[in-house]
PDB file of C-alpha atoms and ligand atoms in Angstrom:
ATOM      1  CA  MET A   1      11.692   5.709 -14.746  1.00  0.00           C
ATOM      2  CA  LEU A   2       9.466   4.510 -12.002  1.00  0.00           C
ATOM      3  CA  ARG A   3       9.757   1.222 -10.311  1.00  0.00           C
ATOM      4  CA  PHE A   4       8.301  -0.445  -7.250  1.00  0.00           C
ATOM      5  CA  LYS A   5       8.485  -3.550  -5.128  1.00  0.00           C
ATOM      6  CA  SER A   6       6.327  -4.944  -2.339  1.00  0.00           C
ATOM      7  CA  LEU A   7       8.594  -6.032   0.509  1.00  0.00           C
ATOM      8  CA  GLY A   8       5.720  -7.861   2.294  1.00  0.00           C
ATOM      9  CA  SER A   9       2.018  -7.653   2.105  1.00  0.00           C
ATOM     10  CA  GLY A  10      -0.874  -8.648   4.493  1.00  0.00           C
ATOM     11  CA  SER A  11      -1.906  -8.599   8.043  1.00  0.00           C
ATOM     12  CA  ALA A  12       1.580  -9.745   9.212  1.00  0.00           C
ATOM     13  CA  GLY A  13       3.139  -6.543   7.897  1.00  0.00           C
ATOM     14  CA  ASN A  14       3.139  -4.205   4.917  1.00  0.00           C
ATOM     15  CA  ALA A  15       5.947  -2.280   3.226  1.00  0.00           C
ATOM     16  CA  THR A  16       6.248  -1.078  -0.363  1.00  0.00           C
ATOM     17  CA  LEU A  17       9.335   0.477  -1.893  1.00  0.00           C
ATOM     18  CA  VAL A  18       8.891   2.957  -4.711  1.00  0.00           C
ATOM     19  CA  GLU A  19      11.835   4.517  -6.625  1.00  0.00           C
ATOM     20  CA  ALA A  20      11.977   7.260  -9.301  1.00  0.00           C
ATOM     21  CA  ARG A  21      15.085   7.935 -11.385  1.00  0.00           C
ATOM     22  CA  SER A  22      15.961  10.951 -13.507  1.00  0.00           C
ATOM     23  CA  SER A  23      19.270  11.340 -15.366  1.00  0.00           C
ATOM     24  CA  THR A  24      20.774  12.956 -12.228  1.00  0.00           C
ATOM     25  CA  GLU A  25      18.759  11.834  -9.247  1.00  0.00           C
ATOM     26  CA  VAL A  26      17.287   8.819  -7.530  1.00  0.00           C
ATOM     27  CA  SER A  27      14.484   9.163  -4.969  1.00  0.00           C
ATOM     28  CA  ARG A  28      13.047   6.307  -2.779  1.00  0.00           C
ATOM     29  CA  VAL A  29      10.019   6.290  -0.621  1.00  0.00           C
ATOM     30  CA  LEU A  30       8.789   3.535   1.687  1.00  0.00           C
ATOM     31  CA  ILE A  31       5.009   3.209   2.022  1.00  0.00           C
ATOM     32  CA  ASP A  32       4.324   1.781   5.477  1.00  0.00           C
ATOM     33  CA  CYS A  33       6.599  -0.099   7.800  1.00  0.00           C
ATOM     34  CA  GLY A  34       4.790  -3.080   9.239  1.00  0.00           C
ATOM     35  CA  LEU A  35       7.963  -5.189   9.181  1.00  0.00           C
ATOM     36  CA  SER A  36      10.383  -5.333  12.024  1.00  0.00           C
ATOM     37  CA  ILE A  37      13.459  -3.133  11.497  1.00  0.00           C
ATOM     38  CA  SER A  38      15.792  -6.136  11.220  1.00  0.00           C
ATOM     39  CA  GLU A  39      13.461  -7.756   8.641  1.00  0.00           C
ATOM     40  CA  LEU A  40      13.145  -4.511   6.770  1.00  0.00           C
ATOM     41  CA  SER A  41      16.969  -4.059   6.840  1.00  0.00           C
ATOM     42  CA  SER A  42      17.526  -7.557   5.582  1.00  0.00           C
ATOM     43  CA  ARG A  43      14.940  -7.196   2.789  1.00  0.00           C
ATOM     44  CA  LEU A  44      16.525  -3.890   1.770  1.00  0.00           C
ATOM     45  CA  GLY A  45      20.009  -5.482   2.061  1.00  0.00           C
ATOM     46  CA  GLU A  46      18.970  -8.140  -0.509  1.00  0.00           C
ATOM     47  CA  LEU A  47      18.474  -5.139  -2.901  1.00  0.00           C
ATOM     48  CA  SER A  48      21.842  -3.728  -1.863  1.00  0.00           C
ATOM     49  CA  LEU A  49      20.049  -0.849  -0.034  1.00  0.00           C
ATOM     50  CA  THR A  50      20.196   0.355   3.546  1.00  0.00           C
ATOM     51  CA  LEU A  51      17.682   2.376   5.689  1.00  0.00           C
ATOM     52  CA  THR A  52      19.351   5.630   4.795  1.00  0.00           C
ATOM     53  CA  ASP A  53      18.877   4.945   1.063  1.00  0.00           C
ATOM     54  CA  ILE A  54      15.211   5.681   1.709  1.00  0.00           C
ATOM     55  CA  ASP A  55      14.463   9.432   1.442  1.00  0.00           C
ATOM     56  CA  ALA A  56      11.100   9.377   3.204  1.00  0.00           C
ATOM     57  CA  MET A  57       8.372   7.215   4.576  1.00  0.00           C
ATOM     58  CA  PHE A  58       4.627   7.530   4.125  1.00  0.00           C
ATOM     59  CA  VAL A  59       2.388   5.813   6.798  1.00  0.00           C
ATOM     60  CA  THR A  60      -1.071   5.124   5.459  1.00  0.00           C
ATOM     61  CA  HIS A  61      -2.739   4.603   8.802  1.00  0.00           C
ATOM     62  CA  GLU A  62      -2.145   3.495  12.464  1.00  0.00           C
ATOM     63  CA  HIS A  63      -2.969  -0.198  12.203  1.00  0.00           C
ATOM     64  CA  THR A  64       0.009  -2.278  13.364  1.00  0.00           C
ATOM     65  CA  ASP A  65       0.535  -4.016  10.086  1.00  0.00           C
ATOM     66  CA  HIS A  66       1.285  -0.552   8.534  1.00  0.00           C
ATOM     67  CA  VAL A  67       2.684   1.736  11.244  1.00  0.00           C
ATOM     68  CA  GLY A  68       4.425  -1.173  13.136  1.00  0.00           C
ATOM     69  CA  ASN A  69       8.041  -0.059  13.215  1.00  0.00           C
ATOM     70  CA  ALA A  70       7.888   3.304  11.548  1.00  0.00           C
ATOM     71  CA  ARG A  71       9.172   4.927  14.756  1.00  0.00           C
ATOM     72  CA  GLN A  72      12.221   2.750  14.820  1.00  0.00           C
ATOM     73  CA  PHE A  73      12.777   3.514  11.183  1.00  0.00           C
ATOM     74  CA  ALA A  74      12.497   7.236  11.876  1.00  0.00           C
ATOM     75  CA  LEU A  75      14.954   7.068  14.742  1.00  0.00           C
ATOM     76  CA  LYS A  76      17.548   5.030  12.777  1.00  0.00           C
ATOM     77  CA  SER A  77      17.146   6.699   9.372  1.00  0.00           C
ATOM     78  CA  LYS A  78      16.406  10.339  10.530  1.00  0.00           C
ATOM     79  CA  ARG A  79      14.200  10.650   7.508  1.00  0.00           C
ATOM     80  CA  PRO A  80      10.894  12.512   7.442  1.00  0.00           C
ATOM     81  CA  ILE A  81       7.689  10.476   7.976  1.00  0.00           C
ATOM     82  CA  TRP A  82       4.519  11.626   6.345  1.00  0.00           C
ATOM     83  CA  MET A  83       1.128  10.760   7.767  1.00  0.00           C
ATOM     84  CA  SER A  84      -2.312  12.364   8.275  1.00  0.00           C
ATOM     85  CA  GLN A  85      -3.114  14.476  11.336  1.00  0.00           C
ATOM     86  CA  GLY A  86      -5.468  11.684  12.505  1.00  0.00           C
ATOM     87  CA  THR A  87      -2.734   9.025  12.155  1.00  0.00           C
ATOM     88  CA  GLN A  88      -0.411  11.300  14.106  1.00  0.00           C
ATOM     89  CA  LEU A  89      -2.927  11.624  16.927  1.00  0.00           C
ATOM     90  CA  ALA A  90      -3.447   7.861  16.900  1.00  0.00           C
ATOM     91  CA  THR A  91       0.316   7.121  17.004  1.00  0.00           C
ATOM     92  CA  GLN A  92       0.918   9.724  19.771  1.00  0.00           C
ATOM     93  CA  ALA A  93      -1.314   7.502  21.923  1.00  0.00           C
ATOM     94  CA  LEU A  94       1.375   4.819  21.308  1.00  0.00           C
ATOM     95  CA  GLY A  95       3.950   7.072  22.884  1.00  0.00           C
ATOM     96  CA  TRP A  96       5.981   7.873  19.884  1.00  0.00           C
ATOM     97  CA  GLY A  97       7.998  10.956  21.028  1.00  0.00           C
ATOM     98  CA  LEU A  98       9.666  11.766  17.653  1.00  0.00           C
ATOM     99  CA  GLN A  99      10.913  15.233  16.845  1.00  0.00           C
ATOM    100  CA  PRO A 100       8.049  17.241  15.471  1.00  0.00           C
ATOM    101  CA  THR A 101      10.236  18.156  12.558  1.00  0.00           C
ATOM    102  CA  GLN A 102      10.541  14.507  11.565  1.00  0.00           C
ATOM    103  CA  ILE A 103       6.786  14.051  11.236  1.00  0.00           C
ATOM    104  CA  GLN A 104       5.141  15.800   8.364  1.00  0.00           C
ATOM    105  CA  THR A 105       1.388  16.217   7.919  1.00  0.00           C
ATOM    106  CA  ALA A 106      -0.096  14.648   4.771  1.00  0.00           C
ATOM    107  CA  ARG A 107      -3.495  15.712   3.556  1.00  0.00           C
ATOM    108  CA  ASP A 108      -6.027  14.477   0.980  1.00  0.00           C
ATOM    109  CA  HIS A 109      -4.861  15.557  -2.468  1.00  0.00           C
ATOM    110  CA  GLN A 110      -1.939  17.711  -1.272  1.00  0.00           C
ATOM    111  CA  VAL A 111       1.057  16.692  -3.395  1.00  0.00           C
ATOM    112  CA  ILE A 112       4.237  15.701  -1.507  1.00  0.00           C
ATOM    113  CA  GLU A 113       7.475  16.126  -3.370  1.00  0.00           C
ATOM    114  CA  VAL A 114      10.322  13.745  -2.466  1.00  0.00           C
ATOM    115  CA  GLY A 115      13.111  14.521  -4.904  1.00  0.00           C
ATOM    116  CA  VAL A 116      11.900  13.406  -8.375  1.00  0.00           C
ATOM    117  CA  LEU A 117       8.885  11.518  -6.880  1.00  0.00           C
ATOM    118  CA  GLN A 118       5.528  13.132  -6.302  1.00  0.00           C
ATOM    119  CA  ILE A 119       3.120  11.438  -3.880  1.00  0.00           C
ATOM    120  CA  THR A 120      -0.602  12.361  -3.871  1.00  0.00           C
ATOM    121  CA  PRO A 121      -2.477  11.032  -0.820  1.00  0.00           C
ATOM    122  CA  PHE A 122      -6.264  10.344  -0.974  1.00  0.00           C
ATOM    123  CA  THR A 123      -8.749   9.484   1.732  1.00  0.00           C
ATOM    124  CA  VAL A 124     -10.094   5.948   1.916  1.00  0.00           C
ATOM    125  CA  PRO A 125     -13.017   4.460   3.846  1.00  0.00           C
ATOM    126  CA  HIS A 126     -11.380   2.261   6.533  1.00  0.00           C
ATOM    127  CA  ASP A 127     -11.808   1.938  10.289  1.00  0.00           C
ATOM    128  CA  ALA A 128      -8.759   4.050  11.221  1.00  0.00           C
ATOM    129  CA  ARG A 129      -8.673   7.691  12.384  1.00  0.00           C
ATOM    130  CA  GLU A 130      -7.774   9.363   9.115  1.00  0.00           C
ATOM    131  CA  PRO A 131      -6.473   6.758   6.634  1.00  0.00           C
ATOM    132  CA  LEU A 132      -4.840   7.810   3.342  1.00  0.00           C
ATOM    133  CA  GLN A 133      -3.655   5.769   0.458  1.00  0.00           C
ATOM    134  CA  VAL A 134      -1.440   7.176  -2.305  1.00  0.00           C
ATOM    135  CA  THR A 135      -0.626   7.550  -5.988  1.00  0.00           C
ATOM    136  CA  LEU A 136       2.927   8.190  -6.939  1.00  0.00           C
ATOM    137  CA  THR A 137       4.489   9.549 -10.142  1.00  0.00           C
ATOM    138  CA  ASP A 138       7.794  10.537 -11.555  1.00  0.00           C
ATOM    139  CA  GLY A 139       5.987  12.913 -13.905  1.00  0.00           C
ATOM    140  CA  THR A 140       5.489  10.250 -16.596  1.00  0.00           C
ATOM    141  CA  PHE A 141       4.211   7.115 -15.007  1.00  0.00           C
ATOM    142  CA  LYS A 142       1.654   6.806 -12.303  1.00  0.00           C
ATOM    143  CA  LEU A 143       1.375   4.002  -9.648  1.00  0.00           C
ATOM    144  CA  GLY A 144      -1.781   3.704  -7.543  1.00  0.00           C
ATOM    145  CA  LEU A 145      -1.757   2.004  -4.224  1.00  0.00           C
ATOM    146  CA  ALA A 146      -4.977   1.077  -2.444  1.00  0.00           C
ATOM    147  CA  THR A 147      -5.192  -1.495   0.359  1.00  0.00           C
ATOM    148  CA  ASP A 148      -7.201  -1.301   3.544  1.00  0.00           C
ATOM    149  CA  LEU A 149     -10.386   0.084   2.262  1.00  0.00           C
ATOM    150  CA  GLY A 150     -13.894  -1.224   2.923  1.00  0.00           C
ATOM    151  CA  HIS A 151     -15.421  -0.028  -0.288  1.00  0.00           C
ATOM    152  CA  ALA A 152     -14.399   1.802  -3.393  1.00  0.00           C
ATOM    153  CA  SER A 153     -15.874   5.262  -2.903  1.00  0.00           C
ATOM    154  CA  ALA A 154     -16.289   7.663  -5.946  1.00  0.00           C
ATOM    155  CA  HIS A 155     -13.319   9.616  -4.355  1.00  0.00           C
ATOM    156  CA  VAL A 156     -11.103   6.494  -4.485  1.00  0.00           C
ATOM    157  CA  ILE A 157     -12.077   5.683  -8.056  1.00  0.00           C
ATOM    158  CA  LYS A 158     -11.303   9.209  -9.165  1.00  0.00           C
ATOM    159  CA  ALA A 159      -7.893   9.273  -7.457  1.00  0.00           C
ATOM    160  CA  LEU A 160      -6.866   6.007  -9.098  1.00  0.00           C
ATOM    161  CA  GLN A 161      -7.760   6.974 -12.654  1.00  0.00           C
ATOM    162  CA  ASP A 162      -5.093   6.726 -15.441  1.00  0.00           C
ATOM    163  CA  CYS A 163      -2.603   4.556 -13.551  1.00  0.00           C
ATOM    164  CA  HIS A 164       0.090   2.610 -15.341  1.00  0.00           C
ATOM    165  CA  ALA A 165       0.290   0.230 -12.470  1.00  0.00           C
ATOM    166  CA  LEU A 166      -1.855  -0.658  -9.453  1.00  0.00           C
ATOM    167  CA  ILE A 167      -1.293  -2.355  -6.153  1.00  0.00           C
ATOM    168  CA  LEU A 168      -4.864  -3.272  -5.252  1.00  0.00           C
ATOM    169  CA  GLU A 169      -6.239  -4.943  -2.146  1.00  0.00           C
ATOM    170  CA  SER A 170      -7.913  -8.313  -2.771  1.00  0.00           C
ATOM    171  CA  ASN A 171      -8.353  -9.265   0.816  1.00  0.00           C
ATOM    172  CA  HIS A 172     -10.805 -12.097   1.205  1.00  0.00           C
ATOM    173  CA  ASP A 173     -13.264 -14.422  -0.491  1.00  0.00           C
ATOM    174  CA  SER A 174     -16.722 -13.618   0.876  1.00  0.00           C
ATOM    175  CA  ASP A 175     -17.706 -17.287   1.164  1.00  0.00           C
ATOM    176  CA  LEU A 176     -14.475 -18.311   2.887  1.00  0.00           C
ATOM    177  CA  LEU A 177     -14.825 -15.469   5.297  1.00  0.00           C
ATOM    178  CA  ARG A 178     -18.452 -16.276   6.035  1.00  0.00           C
ATOM    179  CA  MET A 179     -17.551 -19.949   6.745  1.00  0.00           C
ATOM    180  CA  SER A 180     -14.444 -19.165   8.698  1.00  0.00           C
ATOM    181  CA  LYS A 181     -14.082 -19.589  12.430  1.00  0.00           C
ATOM    182  CA  TYR A 182     -13.636 -15.856  12.975  1.00  0.00           C
ATOM    183  CA  PRO A 183     -15.924 -14.383  15.597  1.00  0.00           C
ATOM    184  CA  SER A 184     -19.035 -12.683  14.000  1.00  0.00           C
ATOM    185  CA  PHE A 185     -17.839  -9.208  15.060  1.00  0.00           C
ATOM    186  CA  LEU A 186     -14.607  -9.653  13.118  1.00  0.00           C
ATOM    187  CA  LYS A 187     -16.410 -11.044  10.091  1.00  0.00           C
ATOM    188  CA  SER A 188     -18.662  -7.922  10.150  1.00  0.00           C
ATOM    189  CA  ARG A 189     -15.650  -5.641  10.530  1.00  0.00           C
ATOM    190  CA  ILE A 190     -13.685  -7.156   7.665  1.00  0.00           C
ATOM    191  CA  SER A 191     -16.659  -7.353   5.229  1.00  0.00           C
ATOM    192  CA  GLY A 192     -18.085  -4.000   6.332  1.00  0.00           C
ATOM    193  CA  PRO A 193     -17.949  -0.631   4.481  1.00  0.00           C
ATOM    194  CA  LEU A 194     -14.852   0.356   6.650  1.00  0.00           C
ATOM    195  CA  GLY A 195     -13.070  -3.016   6.445  1.00  0.00           C
ATOM    196  CA  HIS A 196     -11.351  -4.646   3.499  1.00  0.00           C
ATOM    197  CA  LEU A 197     -12.110  -5.297  -0.199  1.00  0.00           C
ATOM    198  CA  SER A 198     -13.299  -8.786  -1.035  1.00  0.00           C
ATOM    199  CA  ASN A 199     -12.073 -10.280  -4.292  1.00  0.00           C
ATOM    200  CA  ARG A 200     -15.422  -9.456  -5.960  1.00  0.00           C
ATOM    201  CA  GLU A 201     -15.196  -5.833  -4.720  1.00  0.00           C
ATOM    202  CA  SER A 202     -11.591  -5.612  -5.881  1.00  0.00           C
ATOM    203  CA  ALA A 203     -12.598  -6.855  -9.355  1.00  0.00           C
ATOM    204  CA  GLU A 204     -15.428  -4.275  -9.520  1.00  0.00           C
ATOM    205  CA  LEU A 205     -12.962  -1.465  -8.540  1.00  0.00           C
ATOM    206  CA  LEU A 206     -10.524  -2.730 -11.175  1.00  0.00           C
ATOM    207  CA  ARG A 207     -13.256  -2.513 -13.748  1.00  0.00           C
ATOM    208  CA  HIS A 208     -13.496   1.207 -13.032  1.00  0.00           C
ATOM    209  CA  LEU A 209      -9.738   1.656 -13.349  1.00  0.00           C
ATOM    210  CA  LEU A 210      -9.053  -0.103 -16.658  1.00  0.00           C
ATOM    211  CA  ASN A 211      -7.325   2.231 -19.157  1.00  0.00           C
ATOM    212  CA  PRO A 212      -5.110   1.670 -22.232  1.00  0.00           C
ATOM    213  CA  ASN A 213      -2.007   2.532 -20.320  1.00  0.00           C
ATOM    214  CA  LEU A 214      -2.577   0.079 -17.400  1.00  0.00           C
ATOM    215  CA  ARG A 215       0.399  -2.307 -17.619  1.00  0.00           C
ATOM    216  CA  GLN A 216       0.530  -4.176 -14.347  1.00  0.00           C
ATOM    217  CA  VAL A 217      -1.757  -5.042 -11.490  1.00  0.00           C
ATOM    218  CA  VAL A 218      -0.504  -6.441  -8.208  1.00  0.00           C
ATOM    219  CA  ALA A 219      -3.048  -7.987  -5.911  1.00  0.00           C
ATOM    220  CA  ALA A 220      -2.140  -7.258  -2.307  1.00  0.00           C
ATOM    221  CA  HIS A 221      -3.100  -7.710   1.343  1.00  0.00           C
ATOM    222  CA  LEU A 222      -4.585 -11.219   0.878  1.00  0.00           C
ATOM    223  CA  SER A 223      -5.935 -12.819   3.986  1.00  0.00           C
ATOM    224  CA  GLU A 224      -3.971 -15.945   4.748  1.00  0.00           C
ATOM    225  CA  ARG A 225      -7.073 -17.735   6.017  1.00  0.00           C
ATOM    226  CA  ASN A 226      -9.892 -16.450   3.988  1.00  0.00           C
ATOM    227  CA  ASN A 227      -8.360 -16.289   0.490  1.00  0.00           C
ATOM    228  CA  THR A 228      -6.164 -18.121  -1.968  1.00  0.00           C
ATOM    229  CA  PRO A 229      -4.122 -16.896  -4.943  1.00  0.00           C
ATOM    230  CA  GLN A 230      -6.275 -18.977  -7.214  1.00  0.00           C
ATOM    231  CA  LEU A 231      -9.448 -17.234  -6.048  1.00  0.00           C
ATOM    232  CA  VAL A 232      -7.813 -13.854  -6.656  1.00  0.00           C
ATOM    233  CA  ILE A 233      -6.757 -14.925 -10.136  1.00  0.00           C
ATOM    234  CA  ASP A 234     -10.344 -16.173 -10.828  1.00  0.00           C
ATOM    235  CA  ALA A 235     -11.785 -12.833  -9.763  1.00  0.00           C
ATOM    236  CA  LEU A 236      -9.331 -10.344 -11.315  1.00  0.00           C
ATOM    237  CA  CYS A 237      -8.012 -11.956 -14.540  1.00  0.00           C
ATOM    238  CA  PRO A 238     -11.398 -11.971 -16.318  1.00  0.00           C
ATOM    239  CA  VAL A 239     -11.673  -8.252 -15.748  1.00  0.00           C
ATOM    240  CA  MET A 240      -8.221  -7.599 -17.085  1.00  0.00           C
ATOM    241  CA  GLY A 241      -8.542 -10.137 -19.860  1.00  0.00           C
ATOM    242  CA  CYS A 242      -5.135 -11.466 -18.882  1.00  0.00           C
ATOM    243  CA  GLU A 243      -3.493 -14.837 -18.347  1.00  0.00           C
ATOM    244  CA  PRO A 244      -3.057 -15.985 -14.738  1.00  0.00           C
ATOM    245  CA  ASP A 245       0.766 -15.406 -14.929  1.00  0.00           C
ATOM    246  CA  ASP A 246       0.149 -11.750 -15.914  1.00  0.00           C
ATOM    247  CA  LEU A 247      -1.303 -10.968 -12.465  1.00  0.00           C
ATOM    248  CA  ILE A 248       1.256 -10.525  -9.700  1.00  0.00           C
ATOM    249  CA  ILE A 249       0.184 -11.507  -6.223  1.00  0.00           C
ATOM    250  CA  ALA A 250       2.239  -9.861  -3.445  1.00  0.00           C
ATOM    251  CA  HIS A 251       3.353 -12.568  -1.082  1.00  0.00           C
ATOM    252  CA  ALA A 252       3.001 -12.056   2.657  1.00  0.00           C
ATOM    253  CA  GLU A 253       6.775 -12.527   3.277  1.00  0.00           C
ATOM    254  CA  HIS A 254       8.403 -12.147  -0.114  1.00  0.00           C
ATOM    255  CA  GLY A 255       6.308  -9.334  -1.470  1.00  0.00           C
ATOM    256  CA  SER A 256       6.659  -8.962  -5.220  1.00  0.00           C
ATOM    257  CA  PRO A 257       9.514  -8.642  -7.726  1.00  0.00           C
ATOM    258  CA  TRP A 258      10.572  -5.156  -8.851  1.00  0.00           C
ATOM    259  CA  ILE A 259       8.110  -3.890 -11.393  1.00  0.00           C
ATOM    260  CA  THR A 260       9.536  -1.243 -13.724  1.00  0.00           C
ATOM    261  CA  LEU A 261       7.724   1.427 -15.735  1.00  0.00           C
ATOM    262  CA  GLU A 262       9.858   2.986 -18.365  1.00  0.00           C
TER     263      GLU A 262
HETATM  264 ZN1  LIG B   1      -3.586  -3.704   6.712  1.00  0.00          ZN
HETATM  265 ZN1  LIG B   2      -5.921  -1.294   8.228  1.00  0.00          ZN
END
């Protein structure tokens, strides 16, 4: 059984909890730690979990809304933290000072085993040093996670094939972004090929990922200023042929409910 839950999503802080269970073992991985440790502890506490119930963390890239408090997590939990070499170099510049044994190097398409969970990182086009997103499986079900990417490369589309569930970035509405008060350099960065997926680009990616086993899509990393849940529903639901209630939208603060694949 594989289940997952966004604990928070968006530029204010990202964290996703993924859990796999066999008859004898439970494994939990946290993807990113953009929340403060007290906020993370409190959101885990609502699930009757503590930091040490997490077996490992995977940091996708060095932007603050993802790497944020991963260092504090590492110091308190003593758990391994996986990230690319490039993300390590970028975070060293932040003065991390963790034990080298605690930081593990993740590479594109090199499977990471955490108990009964397997994580497969894949490279994404984003303006960070060496950003990786991930798919996770318990051997039966496959979850794909893809936020913080400027466009859907062939590599991304290939990595996300045959998923039973997807957490997919639907960052902004292009018209809202264009009309926003953001400075032009920021608009260019967000909408550029190394920025974030617009609703239309997310819908186009989703079109490539449809498969008979796909059960649940979670739209994530929505811009608070340049998007609305309704615009995301209008873009994604026609592709999925689903009702608006069938699409889950990860909330900036509350994340998503548990989604279980069994
Ligand atoms: Zn982000
Ligand atoms: Zn980012």
